[in-house]
Tab-separated table of C-alpha atoms in Angstrom:
chain	number	residue	atom	x	y	z
A	278	MET	CA	-14.309	-62.275	-15.973
A	279	ARG	CA	-15.745	-63.176	-19.609
A	280	ILE	CA	-18.344	-61.623	-22.042
A	281	ILE	CA	-22.147	-62.921	-21.348
A	282	ALA	CA	-23.421	-62.760	-24.541
A	283	GLY	CA	-23.536	-61.317	-28.325
A	284	ARG	CA	-20.735	-61.796	-30.776
A	285	PHE	CA	-17.889	-62.426	-28.178
A	286	ARG	CA	-20.372	-65.080	-26.151
A	287	ARG	CA	-17.992	-66.510	-23.426
A	288	ARG	CA	-15.003	-65.276	-24.652
A	289	LYS	CA	-12.507	-64.642	-21.447
A	290	LEU	CA	-11.418	-60.918	-20.605
A	291	ASP	CA	-8.148	-60.168	-18.364
A	292	SER	CA	-8.903	-58.439	-15.241
A	293	ASN	CA	-6.804	-56.725	-12.264
A	294	PRO	CA	-6.231	-59.130	-9.110
A	295	GLY	CA	-7.884	-57.783	-6.151
A	296	LEU	CA	-9.630	-54.552	-5.620
A	297	THR	CA	-8.005	-51.971	-7.914
A	298	THR	CA	-10.601	-51.798	-10.570
A	299	ARG	CA	-13.601	-53.506	-8.769
A	300	PRO	CA	-14.820	-55.201	-12.510
A	301	ILE	CA	-18.092	-55.640	-12.471
A	302	THR	CA	-19.867	-59.357	-11.881
A	303	ASP	CA	-21.761	-61.411	-14.907
A	304	ARG	CA	-24.758	-61.076	-12.133
A	305	VAL	CA	-24.821	-57.181	-12.350
A	306	LYS	CA	-23.963	-56.949	-16.496
A	307	GLU	CA	-26.872	-59.271	-17.173
A	308	SER	CA	-29.368	-57.438	-15.181
A	309	LEU	CA	-28.272	-54.045	-16.432
A	310	PHE	CA	-28.562	-55.279	-20.066
A	311	GLN	CA	-31.167	-57.519	-19.781
A	312	LEU	CA	-32.744	-54.086	-19.126
A	313	PHE	CA	-31.180	-51.447	-21.273
A	314	GLY	CA	-29.418	-53.852	-23.694
A	315	ASP	CA	-31.692	-52.314	-26.488
A	316	GLU	CA	-29.923	-48.752	-25.682
A	317	VAL	CA	-26.700	-50.330	-26.732
A	318	LYS	CA	-27.237	-51.091	-30.082
A	319	ASP	CA	-25.473	-49.018	-33.092
A	320	ARG	CA	-24.415	-46.615	-30.383
A	321	ARG	CA	-21.466	-44.413	-29.496
A	322	VAL	CA	-19.970	-45.546	-25.946
A	323	ALA	CA	-17.957	-44.217	-23.874
A	324	ASP	CA	-16.378	-46.742	-20.579
A	325	VAL	CA	-15.194	-44.233	-18.369
A	326	PHE	CA	-13.121	-45.130	-15.550
A	327	ALA	CA	-13.194	-48.242	-17.542
A	328	GLY	CA	-10.493	-50.495	-15.707
A	329	THR	CA	-9.756	-53.711	-17.981
A	330	GLY	CA	-12.724	-52.607	-20.385
A	331	THR	CA	-15.374	-55.671	-19.246
A	332	ILE	CA	-18.266	-53.588	-19.435
A	333	GLY	CA	-17.424	-51.824	-22.550
A	334	LEU	CA	-16.434	-54.664	-24.616
A	335	GLU	CA	-19.714	-56.628	-23.428
A	336	ALA	CA	-21.541	-53.300	-24.731
A	337	LEU	CA	-19.839	-54.299	-28.197
A	338	SER	CA	-20.796	-57.539	-27.769
A	339	ARG	CA	-24.165	-56.984	-27.692
A	340	GLY	CA	-24.038	-54.351	-30.931
A	341	ALA	CA	-22.399	-51.124	-29.641
A	342	CYS	CA	-20.896	-49.657	-32.634
A	343	SER	CA	-17.819	-48.042	-30.676
A	344	VAL	CA	-16.289	-47.570	-27.362
A	345	VAL	CA	-14.122	-44.937	-26.220
A	346	PHE	CA	-12.196	-46.619	-22.901
A	347	ILE	CA	-10.657	-43.772	-20.659
A	348	GLU	CA	-8.749	-45.190	-17.627
A	349	GLN	CA	-5.666	-43.775	-15.991
A	350	ASP	CA	-4.194	-46.921	-14.587
A	351	ARG	CA	-1.221	-48.637	-16.267
A	352	ARG	CA	-1.716	-52.060	-15.201
A	353	ALA	CA	-5.542	-51.796	-16.252
A	354	LEU	CA	-4.558	-49.975	-19.447
A	355	ASP	CA	-2.156	-53.285	-20.504
A	356	LEU	CA	-4.925	-55.477	-19.671
A	357	LEU	CA	-6.955	-53.671	-21.400
A	358	ARG	CA	-4.839	-53.503	-24.642
A	359	LYS	CA	-5.033	-57.216	-24.257
A	360	ASN	CA	-8.470	-57.614	-23.974
A	361	ILE	CA	-9.100	-55.544	-27.364
A	362	ASP	CA	-6.457	-57.262	-29.179
A	363	ARG	CA	-7.510	-60.749	-28.078
A	364	LEU	CA	-11.314	-59.941	-29.586
A	365	GLY	CA	-9.843	-58.246	-32.246
A	366	VAL	CA	-11.861	-54.953	-32.243
A	367	ALA	CA	-9.235	-52.399	-32.678
A	368	ASP	CA	-10.807	-50.390	-35.177
A	369	GLU	CA	-14.059	-50.574	-32.905
A	370	THR	CA	-12.571	-48.793	-30.031
A	371	PHE	CA	-10.096	-46.329	-28.745
A	372	CYS	CA	-7.926	-46.545	-25.509
A	373	TRP	CA	-7.488	-43.321	-24.236
A	374	SER	CA	-4.850	-42.926	-20.968
A	375	ALA	CA	-6.347	-39.432	-19.646
A	376	ASP	CA	-7.222	-37.718	-16.877
A	377	VAL	CA	-10.806	-37.979	-16.000
A	378	PHE	CA	-10.673	-34.643	-13.668
A	379	ARG	CA	-8.589	-33.027	-16.994
A	380	THR	CA	-9.999	-34.288	-19.969
A	381	SER	CA	-12.256	-32.746	-22.348
A	382	PHE	CA	-13.389	-36.224	-23.424
A	383	ARG	CA	-12.842	-35.477	-27.120
A	384	PRO	CA	-9.525	-37.173	-28.069
A	385	LYS	CA	-8.456	-35.707	-31.230
A	386	GLY	CA	-8.584	-37.807	-34.770
A	387	VAL	CA	-11.575	-39.987	-33.860
A	388	ASP	CA	-14.219	-37.746	-34.295
A	389	ARG	CA	-15.937	-40.656	-35.507
A	390	PHE	CA	-16.540	-42.056	-32.021
A	391	LEU	CA	-18.131	-38.930	-30.946
A	392	PRO	CA	-20.878	-37.892	-29.516
A	393	TYR	CA	-21.120	-40.223	-26.975
A	394	GLU	CA	-24.526	-41.516	-26.841
A	395	VAL	CA	-24.084	-44.310	-23.957
A	396	ILE	CA	-21.850	-43.616	-20.939
A	397	PHE	CA	-20.670	-45.869	-18.757
A	398	PHE	CA	-19.237	-43.839	-15.481
A	399	ASP	CA	-17.638	-46.157	-12.875
A	400	PRO	CA	-15.125	-43.643	-10.629
A	401	PRO	CA	-13.705	-45.045	-7.817
A	402	TYR	CA	-16.381	-45.143	-4.595
A	403	ARG	CA	-13.868	-42.849	-2.307
A	404	LEU	CA	-14.442	-40.271	-5.248
A	405	VAL	CA	-18.336	-40.742	-5.088
A	406	GLU	CA	-18.894	-39.134	-1.372
A	407	ARG	CA	-17.292	-35.724	-2.634
A	408	LEU	CA	-19.268	-35.431	-5.309
A	409	GLN	CA	-20.917	-31.833	-5.188
A	410	GLU	CA	-21.273	-29.082	-6.878
A	411	GLY	CA	-18.074	-27.353	-7.487
A	412	LYS	CA	-15.475	-30.095	-7.001
A	413	PRO	CA	-13.521	-32.150	-9.981
A	414	LEU	CA	-15.724	-34.596	-10.579
A	415	PHE	CA	-18.607	-32.300	-10.389
A	416	ARG	CA	-16.892	-30.352	-13.058
A	417	SER	CA	-16.370	-33.385	-14.982
A	418	LEU	CA	-19.302	-34.225	-15.554
A	419	GLN	CA	-20.550	-31.122	-16.898
A	420	ARG	CA	-18.118	-31.300	-19.322
A	421	LEU	CA	-19.160	-34.830	-20.411
A	422	ALA	CA	-22.555	-33.280	-21.101
A	423	ARG	CA	-21.486	-30.732	-23.524
A	424	PRO	CA	-23.040	-30.745	-27.514
A	425	GLN	CA	-19.787	-31.601	-28.798
A	426	VAL	CA	-19.113	-34.690	-26.772
A	427	THR	CA	-22.458	-36.412	-25.785
A	428	SER	CA	-25.773	-36.779	-27.958
A	429	ASP	CA	-28.826	-34.600	-26.493
A	430	ASP	CA	-30.427	-37.799	-25.175
A	431	ALA	CA	-26.912	-40.019	-23.642
A	432	LEU	CA	-27.816	-41.921	-21.519
A	433	LEU	CA	-25.194	-42.248	-18.346
A	434	PHE	CA	-24.548	-45.441	-16.304
A	435	PHE	CA	-23.195	-44.366	-13.022
A	436	ARG	CA	-21.802	-46.825	-10.235
A	437	THR	CA	-21.832	-45.921	-6.521
A	438	PRO	CA	-21.534	-47.458	-3.127
A	439	LEU	CA	-24.950	-48.955	-1.482
A	440	ARG	CA	-27.124	-45.893	-0.266
A	441	SER	CA	-24.379	-43.261	-1.285
A	442	ARG	CA	-25.373	-39.921	-1.093
A	443	PHE	CA	-24.112	-37.219	-3.656
A	444	GLU	CA	-24.862	-34.299	-5.932
A	445	MET	CA	-24.978	-34.397	-10.196
A	446	PRO	CA	-24.928	-31.636	-12.176
A	447	ASP	CA	-28.601	-30.839	-13.483
A	448	VAL	CA	-27.859	-31.741	-16.763
A	449	TRP	CA	-28.154	-35.296	-15.974
A	450	GLN	CA	-31.877	-35.885	-15.003
A	451	HIS	CA	-32.175	-39.302	-12.702
A	452	GLN	CA	-34.584	-41.678	-14.128
A	453	GLN	CA	-34.027	-44.672	-12.161
A	454	THR	CA	-31.638	-46.336	-9.264
A	455	LEU	CA	-30.909	-50.422	-9.472
A	456	ASP	CA	-29.503	-52.104	-6.105
A	457	PHE	CA	-27.534	-54.567	-5.838
A	458	SER	CA	-26.183	-56.626	-3.127
A	459	ASN	CA	-23.178	-54.026	-2.724
A	460	MET	CA	-23.647	-51.163	-4.942
A	461	GLU	CA	-26.312	-49.031	-7.134
A	462	ILE	CA	-26.182	-48.677	-10.681
A	463	HIS	CA	-28.000	-44.809	-11.227
A	464	THR	CA	-29.201	-44.265	-14.658
A	465	TYR	CA	-29.443	-40.541	-15.904
A	466	ARG	CA	-30.597	-39.297	-19.405
A	467	LYS	CA	-29.137	-35.803	-20.399
A	468	VAL	CA	-31.335	-32.765	-20.298
A	469	ALA	CA	-31.795	-31.761	-24.190
A	470	GLY	CA	-30.596	-28.372	-25.299
A	471	THR	CA	-28.503	-27.528	-21.885
A	472	SER	CA	-25.202	-27.479	-21.544
A	473	ASP	CA	-21.933	-26.378	-19.640
A	474	ALA	CA	-19.340	-24.430	-21.578
A	475	SER	CA	-16.337	-24.889	-18.901
A	476	GLY	CA	-13.698	-27.282	-19.089
A	477	ASP	CA	-10.519	-27.836	-20.601
A	478	GLU	CA	-9.726	-27.977	-24.593
A	479	GLU	CA	-9.727	-30.593	-26.480
A	480	GLN	CA	-6.888	-33.358	-25.666
A	481	SER	CA	-4.479	-35.205	-28.170
A	482	PRO	CA	-4.418	-39.331	-26.950
A	483	ASP	CA	-1.517	-40.479	-25.485
């Protein structure tokens, strides 16, 4: 994998072999950032289910001011940290091992990276079909919408299998769906003035 454009253009990134983290392809990244590149510039980004960080690091290369990476797989985390070190962006990023089903999305000690203004949300495909009201992933997306976590006009990118069916919390308003060969990327805008008070307390970084 590699960075496509920006200040780290053509720099190579480590990625997991096989389909463990399903790294997004260069073609999809290029299409996504051609459409939404201006939305990323000077914004605070969260890369949730980050894998080895290919999408968050692309955002940073293209002008994002910071990225918080949330990933629990140990092998992916090791490679993500190597990619961060290779690019020399430790001061602009925070790599957090957290359970998305439990986390508050607010690591302590990195307040300068909050609230998030752009979120890339890329859960394992098997979880998407279980996304419905009351389920753990649904509650996670509700917590992600809390005002101390995301800005009023936060933009959410949600990657799913092609033609998948799921429910999203009302706080996330659907804007459009981008179709690719075997996946879809849905864009949502947070509905200003709405929030969900449920969820876990702020967690300390691991």
